[in-house]
Amino acid sequence: MDYKRHLYFSMTPESLISSMLPPEEFGHYLAVGANKRTRGQALFFEIDPNFQSDYFDLASIERRCVPHVDGQPKRSVYLSTYRVLENLPIEVFSNLYLTTYDGKVLELQPGDYPEEEPFTLHLYQELSPVPPRVASKLNPRQFMNYVTDQRNPVSFPKVVFAELILNGLAENPITGMSNNLPYQNINHLRDCLIGLYSGYEKPNKTVERFYYGDLLYRTVKNGFFLGDQDHFVYYPFPPVDQLQKLYYPWWRSALNLEFNEKK
């Protein structure tokens, strides 16, 4: 049987992978493994399979990504696990896939982000190449420009991040309610936001230097962002009513497993 080869950029961990599995099957494989003996969240992009590169050994795909002797498709061939994102042109990124612990996969396509929005405070979870959690006065487009600006002391060639909910803290972190936010060390988060709200000279404050936990999908405010100084790609996250109506199996899986983790 002939299998189509796919190319994926995984953020859990950062890696470039060739596979004969289509996105939904690949996400299920990353989350639960071939024998369903492991469980773990997975986030990945599909990459243009015709992508050409002098940095990655893409020529080896034809030799290495071949069916097993029993005819089963090759599930994964790791091509690189180092400096992957910065060496992938933005133009080769396709759709984004979010996988729950038990292997349910949600596909997100690029969309349009509003050109203007009212001022509020923001909370960003960077996903690649490093995973700090950052409170900010900058909207997503401004934040993208800031963290990829090489004139700053710390910057990255490219970045992927999600915006997380703040609810009442976004408008006023001094009086806003926080009891419905599922974040650890909520008092520290409030202190960071109050600093920004009160005129802190820098636009961002780090809430957590390295966030090692899985992303709670129910905390995603509006979507995911990919880009650099010249590109800004927005992947809208469906609102709750759409998740309940159109993607209920995935949403139920995400909620059940996330709430069980807190018990």
Coordinates of C-alpha atoms in Angstrom, one line a residue:
M1 CA 0.0 0.0 0.0
D2 CA 1.2 3.5 -0.9
Y3 CA 1.2 6.0 2.0
K4 CA 1.5 9.7 1.7
R5 CA 4.4 11.2 3.7
H6 CA 3.5 14.2 5.9
L7 CA 5.8 16.7 7.6
Y8 CA 5.0 18.0 11.1
F9 CA 6.4 20.6 13.5
S10 CA 5.7 19.4 17.0
M11 CA 5.9 21.7 20.0
T12 CA 5.9 18.9 22.6
P13 CA 8.8 18.9 22.4
E14 CA 10.1 21.1 19.6
S15 CA 10.9 18.8 16.7
L16 CA 10.5 18.2 12.9
I17 CA 8.9 14.9 12.2
S18 CA 8.1 12.9 9.0
S19 CA 5.2 10.5 9.2
M20 CA 2.9 8.4 7.1
L21 CA 0.0 9.2 9.4
P22 CA -2.5 11.9 8.4
P23 CA -2.9 14.7 11.0
E24 CA -5.7 13.2 13.1
E25 CA -4.0 9.8 13.4
F26 CA -0.6 11.4 14.0
G27 CA -2.1 13.5 16.9
H28 CA -3.6 10.4 18.4
Y29 CA -0.3 8.6 18.1
L30 CA 1.6 11.5 19.8
A31 CA -0.9 11.6 22.6
V32 CA -1.4 7.9 23.5
G33 CA 1.4 6.0 21.6
A34 CA 1.2 3.0 19.3
N35 CA 0.0 0.7 22.1
K36 CA -2.1 3.2 24.1
R37 CA 0.2 2.9 27.1
T38 CA 1.1 6.5 27.4
R39 CA -1.0 9.7 27.6
G40 CA 0.1 13.3 27.0
Q41 CA -1.0 16.5 25.3
A42 CA 0.3 17.3 21.9
L43 CA 0.3 20.5 19.8
F44 CA 1.7 20.5 16.2
F45 CA 1.6 22.1 12.8
E46 CA 1.4 20.4 9.5
I47 CA 4.3 21.6 7.3
D48 CA 4.3 21.8 3.5
P49 CA 5.8 18.4 2.4
N50 CA 7.4 20.1 -0.6
F51 CA 9.5 22.4 1.7
Q52 CA 13.2 22.5 0.8
S53 CA 15.9 23.3 3.2
D54 CA 19.7 23.4 3.6
Y55 CA 19.4 23.1 7.4
F56 CA 17.3 19.9 7.7
D57 CA 18.2 16.6 6.1
L58 CA 15.0 16.3 4.2
A59 CA 16.6 14.1 1.6
S60 CA 16.6 11.3 4.1
I61 CA 12.8 11.2 4.3
E62 CA 12.5 9.0 1.3
R63 CA 15.0 6.5 2.7
R64 CA 13.9 6.5 6.4
C65 CA 10.1 7.1 6.3
V66 CA 9.1 3.8 4.7
P67 CA 6.5 1.2 5.8
H68 CA 7.4 -1.4 8.3
V69 CA 8.1 -4.9 7.2
D70 CA 4.5 -5.9 8.0
G71 CA 3.2 -3.1 5.7
Q72 CA 2.1 -0.8 8.6
P73 CA 2.9 2.9 8.0
K74 CA 5.9 4.5 9.6
R75 CA 4.5 6.6 12.4
S76 CA 7.4 9.0 13.1
V77 CA 10.9 9.8 11.8
Y78 CA 12.6 12.6 13.8
L79 CA 14.5 14.9 11.5
S80 CA 15.6 17.5 14.0
T81 CA 15.0 18.5 17.7
Y82 CA 17.2 21.6 17.8
R83 CA 16.5 25.1 16.6
V84 CA 13.6 23.8 14.5
L85 CA 11.2 26.8 14.6
E86 CA 13.7 29.4 13.6
N87 CA 14.7 27.4 10.5
L88 CA 11.2 26.9 9.2
P89 CA 9.9 29.7 6.9
I90 CA 6.5 31.0 8.0
E91 CA 5.1 30.3 4.5
V92 CA 5.5 26.5 5.0
F93 CA 3.2 26.3 8.0
S94 CA -0.3 24.9 7.4
N95 CA -3.0 24.1 10.0
L96 CA -2.5 23.8 13.7
Y97 CA -3.7 20.7 15.6
L98 CA -4.5 20.5 19.3
T99 CA -4.6 17.0 20.9
T100 CA -6.0 16.0 24.2
Y101 CA -4.6 13.5 26.6
D102 CA -6.6 10.7 25.2
G103 CA -5.9 11.5 21.5
K104 CA -8.8 13.7 20.4
V105 CA -7.6 16.1 17.8
L106 CA -8.9 19.6 16.9
E107 CA -7.8 21.3 13.7
L108 CA -7.4 25.1 13.6
Q109 CA -7.0 27.1 10.4
P110 CA -5.5 30.6 10.0
G111 CA -7.9 33.5 10.3
D112 CA -8.1 37.2 10.4
Y113 CA -7.2 39.1 13.6
P114 CA -8.9 42.5 14.3
E115 CA -6.8 45.4 13.3
E116 CA -7.9 47.4 16.4
E117 CA -9.0 46.4 19.8
P118 CA -9.6 48.2 23.1
F119 CA -6.7 48.4 25.6
T120 CA -6.7 45.6 28.2
L121 CA -4.0 43.6 29.9
H122 CA -3.0 40.3 28.4
L123 CA -1.6 36.9 29.5
Y124 CA 0.5 34.9 27.0
Q125 CA 1.7 31.4 27.2
E126 CA 4.7 31.0 24.9
L127 CA 4.9 27.6 23.4
S128 CA 8.0 27.6 21.2
P129 CA 11.0 28.0 21.2
V130 CA 10.8 28.5 25.0
P131 CA 7.7 28.3 27.4
P132 CA 7.6 31.3 29.7
R133 CA 4.2 32.7 30.8
V134 CA 4.1 36.5 30.4
A135 CA 1.7 39.3 31.5
S136 CA 1.7 42.2 29.0
K137 CA 0.4 45.6 28.1
L138 CA 0.8 44.7 24.5
N139 CA -1.9 43.2 22.2
P140 CA -0.9 40.0 20.3
R141 CA 0.4 41.8 17.2
Q142 CA 2.5 44.2 19.4
F143 CA 3.7 41.3 21.5
M144 CA 4.8 39.4 18.5
N145 CA 6.8 42.4 17.2
Y146 CA 8.4 42.9 20.6
V147 CA 9.6 39.4 21.4
T148 CA 11.1 39.0 17.8
D149 CA 12.8 42.4 17.8
Q150 CA 16.5 41.6 17.9
R151 CA 17.2 45.1 19.3
N152 CA 15.8 43.9 22.6
P153 CA 18.1 42.2 25.1
V154 CA 16.1 38.9 24.8
S155 CA 14.5 38.0 21.5
F156 CA 13.7 35.1 19.2
P157 CA 13.7 34.8 15.4
K158 CA 10.2 33.3 15.5
V159 CA 7.7 32.5 18.2
V160 CA 4.5 30.6 18.8
F161 CA 2.2 31.6 21.7
A162 CA -1.4 31.5 22.9
E163 CA -3.4 34.2 24.7
L164 CA -5.0 33.1 27.9
I165 CA -8.1 34.4 29.7
L166 CA -7.8 37.0 32.5
N167 CA -11.5 37.8 32.8
G168 CA -11.9 40.7 35.2
L169 CA -8.2 41.1 35.8
A170 CA -7.7 42.2 32.2
E171 CA -9.7 45.4 32.9
N172 CA -8.7 46.1 36.5
P173 CA -6.3 43.8 38.3
I174 CA -6.8 45.7 41.5
T175 CA -10.5 45.0 42.0
G176 CA -11.1 42.4 39.3
M177 CA -12.3 38.9 40.4
S178 CA -9.9 36.0 40.1
N179 CA -11.6 33.2 41.8
N180 CA -12.7 31.6 38.5
L181 CA -9.2 31.5 37.0
P182 CA -7.5 28.1 37.2
Y183 CA -3.9 29.3 37.5
Q184 CA -1.5 28.4 40.2
N185 CA -0.1 31.3 42.3
I186 CA -2.9 33.6 41.3
N187 CA -1.7 36.3 43.8
H188 CA 1.7 36.5 41.9
L189 CA -0.2 36.9 38.6
R190 CA -2.3 39.7 40.1
D191 CA 0.8 41.4 41.4
C192 CA 2.4 41.3 37.9
L193 CA -0.7 42.7 36.3
I194 CA -1.0 45.4 38.9
G195 CA 2.5 46.5 38.2
L196 CA 1.7 46.8 34.5
Y197 CA -1.6 48.6 35.2
S198 CA 0.2 51.0 37.6
G199 CA 2.7 52.2 35.1
Y200 CA 5.6 49.7 35.1
E201 CA 8.1 51.0 32.6
K202 CA 8.5 47.8 30.6
P203 CA 5.6 46.4 28.6
N204 CA 5.9 42.8 29.9
K205 CA 6.4 41.0 33.2
T206 CA 7.3 37.3 33.4
V207 CA 4.8 35.3 35.5
E208 CA 6.6 32.0 35.1
R209 CA 10.0 31.6 33.6
F210 CA 9.5 28.1 32.4
Y211 CA 5.9 26.7 32.4
Y212 CA 6.2 22.9 32.4
G213 CA 2.6 22.0 32.8
D214 CA 0.2 21.2 29.9
L215 CA -1.8 24.0 28.4
L216 CA -5.4 24.0 29.8
Y217 CA -7.4 24.4 26.6
R218 CA -10.3 25.9 28.5
T219 CA -8.1 28.9 29.4
V220 CA -7.3 29.9 25.8
K221 CA -8.9 33.3 25.3
N222 CA -9.0 33.7 21.5
G223 CA -6.4 31.6 19.8
F224 CA -2.8 30.9 18.9
F225 CA -0.2 33.1 17.2
L226 CA 2.8 32.3 15.0
G227 CA 5.2 34.8 13.5
D228 CA 8.3 37.0 13.4
Q229 CA 9.1 40.6 12.6
D230 CA 7.5 40.3 9.1
H231 CA 4.7 37.8 9.7
F232 CA 1.7 37.5 12.0
V233 CA -0.4 34.4 11.6
Y234 CA -3.5 34.0 13.8
Y235 CA -5.2 30.6 14.5
P236 CA -8.6 31.4 16.0
F237 CA -9.8 29.1 18.8
P238 CA -13.5 28.4 18.6
P239 CA -15.8 30.0 21.2
V240 CA -17.4 27.7 23.8
D241 CA -20.7 27.6 22.0
Q242 CA -19.1 26.3 18.9
L243 CA -16.9 23.8 20.8
Q244 CA -20.1 22.5 22.4
K245 CA -22.1 22.3 19.2
L246 CA -19.5 21.4 16.5
Y247 CA -16.5 19.8 18.4
Y248 CA -18.2 18.3 21.4
P249 CA -16.2 15.0 21.6
W250 CA -12.9 17.0 21.6
W251 CA -14.2 19.6 24.0
R252 CA -15.6 17.0 26.4
S253 CA -12.3 15.1 26.3
A254 CA -10.4 18.4 27.1
L255 CA -12.7 19.4 29.9
N256 CA -13.0 15.9 31.5
L257 CA -9.2 15.3 31.6
E258 CA -8.3 18.8 32.7
F259 CA -10.8 18.8 35.6
N260 CA -9.7 15.3 36.6
E261 CA -6.1 16.5 36.7
K262 CA -7.1 19.1 39.3
K263 CA -8.6 16.5 41.7

